[in-house]
Amino acid sequence: MTMATTAWIGRVTAAFLWRGWAVLVSLCLLAALWQVGHEVYGGLVLPSPMDTLRALGALVAEGVALPAALETARDALMGFGLAAVAGVLIGAAAGLSVTVGRLLEPLVRFFLGVPAIAWVVLALIWFAGSGLAAVFTVVVTTLPVVIIGAMQGARTLDGEVLDMARAFRAPLGVRIVDIYVPHILSYVFPALATAMGLSWKLAVMAEVLGGTAGIGEGLSLARVNIDTADAMAWILLALIMLLSLEGLVMDPLRRRLEPWRATRGQAARERRS
Amino acid sequence: MTLTPTPDAAASVLAWHDVSVSIGRTAILDRLTLAVPAGGLLTLVGPSGCGKTTLLSIAAGLLKPGAGRVETRARRIALMFQDSRLLPWRRARDNAAFGLRCQGMPRRQRLDAAQRLLESLGLAPEDGDKFPHQLSGGMRQRVALARALAIEPDLLLLDEPFNALDSVLRRDLQDLVRQTVTARGVAAVFVTHDLTEAIRVCDRLVVMAGPPGRVAFSTGFAQPADARDDAAVLAGLQALWREPAVAEALGATPGRRRVTA
């Protein structure tokens, strides 16, 4: 192993530990505040962090938590996946063609304006009992978000860069891979990250209201039993799942896709060097 | 320095014949005829809006003239723009290799070629790994020049390539372009609105007037470009300003000449 590689591994490990340390500190701060709240208002209003963890442990041990989590993940990810694929295709078409864009934009704004809870109600009426209500809600609510991202991306394609490609007689394949995709992706990716977070919340919401299997069902049961510790445990479970998805999938993906962007920290480092 | 108003060389690598272009009702070029000699560097100098860039766009095939025709014997034409127009999401080396990628050269081979070229144009070896936002304006233009040279063009079109750079960097890059043209024996058209820059780099100089764009004055220089020092450039500048056609085209009124004889 060369010196450079060793130094690189050292830097990466240090950065990871530093980030982990910062996360740990802020989590401890939150837990401390939470504990204070518990001691002021009592266990019925706000169970202590330890009680919540114990409740979560019990839910896992009873074999309730895992199937519910998988059910919610299925609803959220299926809806997200459908919205992502359809949204990118529709949005790119709308951005590249003025006619499609003109026709689609008012519709997208309209759908974006409909409150998510209204979609849940409609979905429960339309898809009662089929278990598709949550997926449907996720799709219709996140689709406009993705479409707008992709549309902005396709619209802001740099005509000068396209001219440059033309001057070099770039074949269509090269133009797609080297210009269209990276540019549109840079706009779509933040939209996808937003849609991912949204999809999780919407799936839980639809499950609470529809009483269908999942974390939402656990939450509504906890409400019926006025079991605050259980409710907090379910919330914690949903959070852990969403955060680990973001930390383990979205962030590495972002780092891989967008090293070319100058972040503020990066720019400052380069000015110093 | 003496001007040598030689006629256009018979062997031209590129020629515009009676080219007219208008945008809306505005005529940008009106029946312009101009030939670029094979080998050597021709500079086009003219005020803003006289159609210099339009001429290059026509030569590069980005624009069709409304009337007239353009003839070229060049098989590979490379164009360099005012701004670098690098792909922000590609490293310097990939950017320099873009033209080769368009020609279908295998990845390993084109990246090696691009890296060698970048280093020969004065970039450090590790700069090849950098993204455009990590490079200074001068370095970005060097990458753009590498991208143009990588395809081994027989005609190089440069559209005010160093406008955005400070004067020291400009001189560096002017010398670099001049050396490249001499070393590779490539024909080049260099568009600029800066007469000093034009004299520093050119073998042949064409002053345009307009709009609509037309050729106001055309000349060669007795002294070869690679031997011209600052004194020679200044002398050339004075000789050119004495030409009424040049003074008129570049907008100097008799009482307000920047350089007087």
XYZ file of C-alpha atoms in Angstrom:
534
model
C 0.000 0.000 0.000
C 1.403 3.369 -0.970
C 1.725 6.357 1.340
C -0.984 8.170 -0.576
C -3.476 5.328 -0.132
C -2.728 5.078 3.580
C -3.171 8.816 3.990
C -6.429 8.658 2.066
C -7.814 5.841 4.234
C -6.773 7.824 7.320
C -8.596 10.919 6.091
C -11.778 9.018 5.224
C -11.835 7.257 8.608
C -11.268 10.526 10.444
C -14.080 12.205 8.507
C -16.404 9.272 9.244
C -15.583 9.274 12.960
C -15.999 13.030 13.136
C -19.410 12.833 11.507
C -20.401 9.921 13.731
C -19.259 11.881 16.764
C -21.333 14.927 15.771
C -24.403 12.750 15.245
C -23.873 11.085 18.607
C -23.566 14.403 20.425
C -26.754 15.810 18.903
C -28.639 12.573 19.644
C -27.525 12.721 23.290
C -28.684 16.342 23.472
C -32.086 15.379 22.100
C -32.356 12.477 24.576
C -31.494 14.813 27.444
C -34.193 17.311 26.430
C -36.628 14.449 25.994
C -35.806 13.179 29.501
C -36.430 16.660 30.926
C -39.796 16.771 29.184
C -40.633 13.362 30.608
C -39.772 14.444 34.143
C -41.847 17.617 33.844
C -44.961 16.179 32.175
C -44.927 12.553 33.308
C -44.962 9.230 31.506
C -48.475 9.440 30.061
C -47.679 12.542 28.014
C -44.040 11.827 27.284
C -42.536 8.463 28.172
C -38.814 8.575 28.907
C -36.325 7.665 26.168
C -35.492 4.424 28.007
C -39.186 3.459 28.292
C -39.592 4.129 24.570
C -36.598 1.944 23.737
C -37.986 -0.779 26.000
C -41.364 -0.547 24.256
C -39.628 -0.804 20.882
C -37.668 -3.803 22.164
C -40.905 -5.455 23.255
C -42.548 -4.800 19.870
C -39.573 -6.368 18.139
C -39.540 -9.328 20.520
C -43.266 -9.949 20.013
C -42.590 -10.156 16.264
C -44.886 -7.204 15.512
C -42.373 -4.542 14.576
C -40.542 -6.219 11.721
C -43.565 -7.239 9.583
C -45.096 -3.797 10.135
C -41.869 -2.082 9.125
C -41.594 -4.221 6.003
C -45.202 -3.442 5.103
C -44.593 0.310 5.407
C -41.325 0.027 3.495
C -43.117 -1.822 0.717
C -45.841 0.880 0.489
C -43.363 3.742 0.574
C -40.731 2.286 -1.755
C -43.208 0.932 -4.290
C -44.940 4.306 -4.504
C -41.616 6.134 -4.596
C -40.225 3.868 -7.322
C -43.281 4.307 -9.532
C -43.305 8.079 -9.032
C -39.565 8.318 -9.693
C -39.617 6.425 -12.994
C -42.798 8.039 -14.300
C -41.848 11.483 -12.978
C -38.406 11.566 -14.597
C -39.762 10.429 -17.980
C -42.751 12.774 -17.956
C -40.753 15.704 -16.576
C -37.927 15.310 -19.095
C -40.443 15.195 -21.951
C -42.210 18.276 -20.575
C -38.933 20.147 -20.279
C -37.677 19.269 -23.747
C -40.938 19.905 -25.606
C -42.481 23.321 -25.195
C -45.962 22.018 -26.097
C -45.921 19.172 -23.584
C -44.512 21.557 -20.974
C -47.262 24.138 -21.529
C -49.965 21.478 -21.270
C -48.499 19.768 -18.250
C -47.395 22.632 -16.060
C -50.862 23.779 -14.882
C -51.811 20.176 -14.181
C -48.681 19.619 -12.131
C -49.256 22.825 -10.141
C -52.845 21.738 -9.571
C -51.887 18.300 -8.269
C -49.133 19.809 -6.154
C -51.729 22.025 -4.508
C -54.101 19.228 -3.466
C -53.508 18.483 0.229
C -51.956 15.078 0.802
C -54.638 14.198 3.347
C -57.306 14.690 0.653
C -55.579 12.078 -1.492
C -55.600 9.696 1.482
C -59.363 10.107 1.858
C -59.962 9.578 -1.869
C -57.597 6.618 -1.930
C -59.449 4.995 0.962
C -62.737 5.362 -0.913
C -61.349 4.155 -4.249
C -59.047 1.389 -3.053
C -60.816 0.262 0.120
C -59.618 -3.161 1.190
C -57.185 -3.672 -1.708
C -54.178 -2.452 0.294
C -53.227 -0.110 -2.532
C -54.434 3.068 -0.830
C -51.017 3.871 0.667
C -49.136 3.216 -2.581
C -51.603 5.343 -4.530
C -51.303 8.228 -2.080
C -47.516 8.117 -2.256
C -47.520 8.069 -6.063
C -49.937 10.967 -6.629
C -48.328 13.159 -3.994
C -44.668 12.636 -4.922
C -45.138 12.458 -8.706
C -45.528 16.246 -9.176
C -42.425 16.870 -7.062
C -40.318 14.617 -9.287
C -41.897 15.960 -12.491
C -41.052 19.548 -11.547
C -37.443 18.610 -10.792
C -36.992 16.780 -14.092
C -38.793 19.534 -16.004
C -36.503 22.218 -14.545
C -33.516 20.069 -15.408
C -34.526 19.553 -19.025
C -35.486 23.214 -19.421
C -32.218 24.586 -18.144
C -30.030 22.551 -20.503
C -27.228 24.842 -21.594
C -27.672 25.702 -25.272
C -24.017 26.749 -25.496
C -22.793 23.386 -24.279
C -25.117 21.689 -26.776
C -23.604 23.890 -29.519
C -20.158 22.803 -28.397
C -21.263 19.162 -28.730
C -22.607 19.916 -32.183
C -19.334 21.546 -33.220
C -17.549 18.324 -32.226
C -20.106 16.272 -34.178
C -21.166 14.438 -31.011
C -23.364 11.427 -31.796
C -26.766 11.272 -30.052
C -25.565 8.612 -27.606
C -22.684 10.770 -26.406
C -24.954 13.783 -26.065
C -27.419 11.787 -23.961
C -24.805 10.213 -21.689
C -22.480 13.213 -21.345
C -24.891 16.135 -21.386
C -28.601 15.373 -20.996
C -28.425 12.736 -18.253
C -25.882 14.411 -15.918
C -27.610 17.767 -16.189
C -31.153 16.515 -15.639
C -29.948 14.215 -12.863
C -28.458 17.157 -10.995
C -31.932 18.669 -10.791
C -33.845 15.429 -10.286
C -31.724 14.119 -7.455
C -32.748 16.688 -4.821
C -36.366 16.203 -5.922
C -35.974 12.447 -5.506
C -34.525 12.904 -2.016
C -37.527 15.067 -1.075
C -39.924 12.541 -2.604
C -38.248 9.729 -0.672
C -38.789 11.484 2.661
C -42.359 12.372 1.692
C -43.211 8.842 0.616
C -42.370 7.476 4.041
C -44.556 9.974 5.876
C -47.429 9.504 3.434
C -47.340 5.727 3.689
C -47.578 5.932 7.490
C -50.377 8.499 7.253
C -52.411 6.383 4.855
C -51.949 3.353 7.083
C -53.108 5.253 10.188
C -56.257 6.488 8.475
C -56.966 3.319 6.539
C -56.141 0.913 9.328
C -54.099 -1.157 6.868
C -51.074 -3.163 7.993
C -47.849 -1.295 8.718
C -46.296 1.147 11.138
C -49.406 3.324 10.799
C -51.590 0.517 12.048
C -49.365 0.135 15.103
C -49.638 3.868 15.715
C -53.431 3.889 15.554
C -53.561 0.862 17.902
C -51.328 2.725 20.352
C -53.726 5.661 20.140
C -56.722 3.445 20.917
C -54.870 1.958 23.904
C -53.545 5.383 24.938
C -50.109 3.738 25.056
C -47.777 6.689 24.510
C -44.633 4.587 24.870
C -45.795 2.322 22.031
C -46.669 5.344 19.878
C -43.215 6.821 20.449
C -41.657 3.440 19.712
C -43.420 3.262 16.335
C -42.341 6.809 15.510
C -38.784 5.894 16.429
C -38.966 2.839 14.185
C -40.193 4.878 11.197
C -37.451 7.447 11.800
C -34.699 4.864 12.078
C -35.789 3.285 8.814
C -35.984 6.555 6.907
C -32.703 7.879 8.277
C -30.808 4.675 7.573
C -32.184 4.642 4.034
C -30.970 8.199 3.561
C -27.631 7.580 5.226
C -26.903 4.225 3.600
C -28.401 4.717 0.140
C -29.182 8.335 -0.769
C -26.094 10.043 0.678
C -23.513 7.647 -0.817
C -25.403 7.886 -4.108
C -25.321 11.667 -3.940
C -21.594 11.658 -3.181
C -21.026 9.353 -6.111
C -23.200 11.282 -8.544
C -22.233 14.831 -7.721
C -18.558 15.187 -6.873
C -18.381 17.934 -9.502
C -20.479 20.342 -7.495
C -18.604 22.963 -5.536
C -19.961 22.889 -2.001
C -19.247 25.804 0.263
C -16.813 23.877 2.442
C -14.999 22.503 -0.575
C -14.642 25.912 -2.194
C -13.221 27.330 1.048
C -10.708 24.486 1.302
C -9.555 25.126 -2.237
C -9.160 28.825 -1.647
C -6.924 28.047 1.303
C -4.765 25.540 -0.544
C 6.951 47.019 -38.896
C 5.969 46.939 -42.535
C 2.635 45.735 -43.729
C 2.771 43.505 -46.786
C -0.547 43.651 -48.554
C -0.081 40.374 -50.415
C -3.068 38.966 -52.275
C -4.908 36.019 -50.713
C -3.060 32.776 -51.233
C -4.401 30.615 -53.991
C -4.515 27.484 -51.838
C -7.161 28.206 -49.217
C -8.335 25.755 -46.591
C -11.583 27.602 -46.000
C -13.477 30.191 -48.006
C -16.721 32.069 -47.534
C -18.258 33.087 -50.873
C -20.844 35.894 -51.015
C -22.156 34.898 -47.610
C -25.181 36.764 -46.266
C -26.848 36.220 -42.918
C -29.667 38.170 -41.358
C -31.480 37.760 -38.100
C -34.973 39.137 -38.500
C -34.521 42.273 -40.552
C -31.011 42.963 -39.311
C -28.300 42.048 -41.785
C -25.328 40.547 -39.926
C -23.269 39.688 -42.995
C -23.853 41.091 -46.457
C -22.277 39.219 -49.373
C -18.977 38.685 -47.640
C -16.173 36.856 -49.438
C -13.040 35.799 -47.579
C -10.509 32.982 -47.896
C -8.322 31.449 -45.193
C -4.888 30.390 -46.473
C -3.797 26.826 -45.804
C -1.326 26.841 -42.928
C -0.806 29.874 -40.759
C -3.062 31.920 -38.568
C -5.546 34.474 -39.809
C -6.988 36.935 -37.344
C -10.340 38.598 -37.837
C -10.561 41.916 -36.009
C -13.659 44.009 -35.881
C -16.065 45.875 -33.644
C -18.828 44.066 -31.742
C -21.692 42.967 -33.919
C -19.772 42.910 -37.184
C -20.430 39.190 -37.647
C -17.053 37.701 -36.675
C -18.597 34.996 -34.525
C -21.256 34.374 -37.152
C -18.527 33.658 -39.726
C -16.987 31.051 -37.426
C -20.363 29.491 -36.669
C -20.952 29.074 -40.401
C -17.500 27.528 -40.876
C -18.094 25.129 -37.982
C -21.443 24.061 -39.422
C -23.457 25.464 -36.506
C -25.250 27.975 -38.710
C -26.473 27.941 -42.297
C -25.966 31.185 -44.217
C -29.066 32.770 -45.698
C -27.260 33.103 -49.027
C -23.842 32.252 -50.395
C -21.721 29.208 -49.620
C -18.777 28.135 -47.553
C -16.115 25.856 -48.958
C -13.608 23.953 -46.934
C -10.900 21.440 -47.629
C -10.446 20.762 -43.925
C -11.485 17.304 -42.817
C -11.432 18.054 -39.118
C -12.525 21.443 -37.820
C -12.212 22.295 -34.135
C -13.898 25.261 -32.520
C -12.877 27.044 -29.330
C -15.332 29.423 -27.705
C -15.178 32.628 -25.666
C -16.054 30.704 -22.537
C -14.530 27.285 -22.054
C -17.844 25.384 -22.346
C -16.457 22.447 -20.408
C -18.860 19.868 -19.032
C -18.987 20.669 -15.299
C -19.627 17.020 -14.381
C -16.587 15.670 -16.209
C -12.972 15.824 -15.092
C -10.497 17.954 -17.057
C -9.097 14.845 -18.739
C -12.547 13.629 -19.845
C -13.370 17.113 -21.092
C -10.181 17.273 -23.139
C -11.032 13.841 -24.551
C -14.599 14.819 -25.508
C -13.853 15.261 -29.211
C -12.050 11.928 -29.332
C -15.017 10.284 -27.601
C -17.259 11.715 -30.313
C -14.993 10.025 -32.863
C -15.372 6.715 -31.055
C -11.813 6.300 -29.767
C -11.595 3.686 -26.952
C -11.637 5.127 -23.429
C -8.128 4.185 -22.239
C -6.523 5.475 -25.411
C -8.376 8.801 -25.523
C -7.778 9.562 -21.839
C -4.053 8.903 -22.223
C -3.922 11.187 -25.240
C -5.883 13.894 -23.415
C -3.639 13.697 -20.350
C -0.485 14.046 -22.462
C -1.976 17.014 -24.267
C -3.037 18.740 -21.032
C 0.468 18.406 -19.647
C 1.983 19.740 -22.867
C -0.269 22.801 -22.556
C 1.088 23.605 -19.115
C -1.256 21.828 -16.708
C 0.148 19.809 -13.814
C -0.361 16.019 -14.058
C -2.876 16.001 -11.173
C -4.981 18.728 -12.832
C -6.330 16.102 -15.220
C -8.332 14.662 -12.303
C -9.921 17.978 -11.375
C -13.414 19.112 -12.190
C -13.828 22.427 -14.049
C -14.975 24.256 -10.902
C -11.632 23.403 -9.310
C -9.677 25.055 -12.140
C -8.930 28.744 -12.690
C -10.262 30.542 -15.777
C -6.911 30.284 -17.558
C -6.637 26.575 -16.826
C -10.175 26.007 -18.076
C -9.280 27.680 -21.377
C -6.201 25.462 -21.603
C -8.456 22.423 -21.193
C -10.741 23.816 -23.902
C -7.716 24.301 -26.166
C -6.632 20.724 -25.442
C -10.130 19.518 -26.333
C -9.873 21.342 -29.666
C -6.333 20.118 -30.424
C -7.013 16.522 -29.349
C -8.926 15.710 -32.502
C -5.865 16.844 -34.512
C -7.807 19.380 -36.541
C -6.525 20.703 -39.826
C -8.500 23.882 -39.170
C -8.744 25.506 -35.763
C -11.387 28.187 -35.177
C -10.919 30.405 -32.123
C -13.714 32.751 -31.125
C -12.309 35.444 -28.808
C -10.951 32.645 -26.641
C -9.134 34.759 -24.043
C -11.635 37.557 -23.491
C -12.362 36.731 -19.893
C -8.731 36.468 -18.816
C -6.420 39.063 -17.319
C -3.694 40.513 -19.519
C -0.765 38.424 -18.229
C -2.644 35.149 -18.713
C -3.815 36.368 -22.092
C -0.257 36.860 -23.298
C 0.707 33.406 -22.063
C -2.144 31.804 -23.927
C -1.597 33.897 -27.056
C 1.985 32.593 -27.153
C 0.701 29.072 -26.562
C -1.709 29.283 -29.488
C 0.983 30.821 -31.688
C 3.480 28.061 -30.825
C 0.856 25.378 -31.400
C -0.048 26.717 -34.821
C 3.616 26.878 -35.845
C 4.507 23.479 -34.376
C 1.544 21.601 -35.806
C 1.290 23.470 -39.081
C -2.450 23.772 -38.571
C -4.492 26.504 -40.216
C -6.318 28.730 -37.764
C -8.823 31.567 -37.691
C -8.567 33.690 -34.568
C -11.399 36.122 -33.919
C -10.778 39.031 -31.571
C -11.759 42.652 -31.113
C -8.329 43.495 -29.736
C -5.969 44.754 -32.437
C -2.859 44.238 -30.271
C -3.769 40.612 -29.631
C -4.446 40.190 -33.347
C -1.018 41.501 -34.348
C 0.757 39.393 -31.728
C -0.550 36.089 -33.030
C -1.387 36.464 -36.713
C 0.255 35.562 -39.988
C -2.448 37.428 -41.825
C -4.796 40.063 -40.474
C -8.264 40.974 -41.688
C -10.101 43.993 -40.321
C -13.865 43.789 -40.564
C -16.299 46.666 -40.491
C -19.981 46.585 -39.912
C -22.676 45.735 -39.250
C -23.444 44.378 -41.753
C -20.046 42.740 -41.728
C -17.667 43.250 -44.603
C -13.898 43.119 -45.099
C -12.432 46.595 -44.631
C -8.739 45.856 -44.768
C -6.499 42.853 -45.179
C -2.767 42.540 -44.760
C 0.207 40.331 -43.981
C 3.354 41.298 -42.090
C 6.925 41.266 -43.361
C 8.214 39.870 -40.074
C 7.128 36.303 -39.168
C 4.796 36.093 -36.167
C 7.142 34.010 -34.016
C 9.815 36.730 -34.277
C 7.537 39.625 -33.302
C 8.382 41.249 -29.984
C 6.462 43.984 -28.189
C 8.213 46.730 -30.147
C 7.234 45.046 -33.400
C 3.643 44.703 -32.228
C 3.555 48.387 -31.327
C 5.029 49.337 -34.703
C 2.434 47.168 -36.415
C -0.284 48.836 -34.391
C 0.907 52.276 -35.492
C 1.172 51.202 -39.121
C -2.355 49.794 -39.020
C -3.907 52.864 -37.411
C -2.439 54.970 -40.206
C -4.633 53.071 -42.655
C -7.851 55.086 -43.077
C -9.905 51.906 -43.659
C -8.738 50.441 -40.347
C -9.324 53.622 -38.387
C -12.789 53.921 -39.838
C -13.709 50.270 -39.262
C -12.530 50.194 -35.672
C -14.311 53.408 -34.868
C -11.526 55.887 -34.170
C -12.451 59.439 -34.999
C -9.499 61.554 -36.276
C -9.173 63.611 -33.102
C -9.421 60.649 -30.755
C -6.935 58.120 -32.086
C -5.492 55.983 -29.346
C -2.167 55.718 -31.152
C -1.035 58.617 -33.285
C 1.694 58.426 -35.824
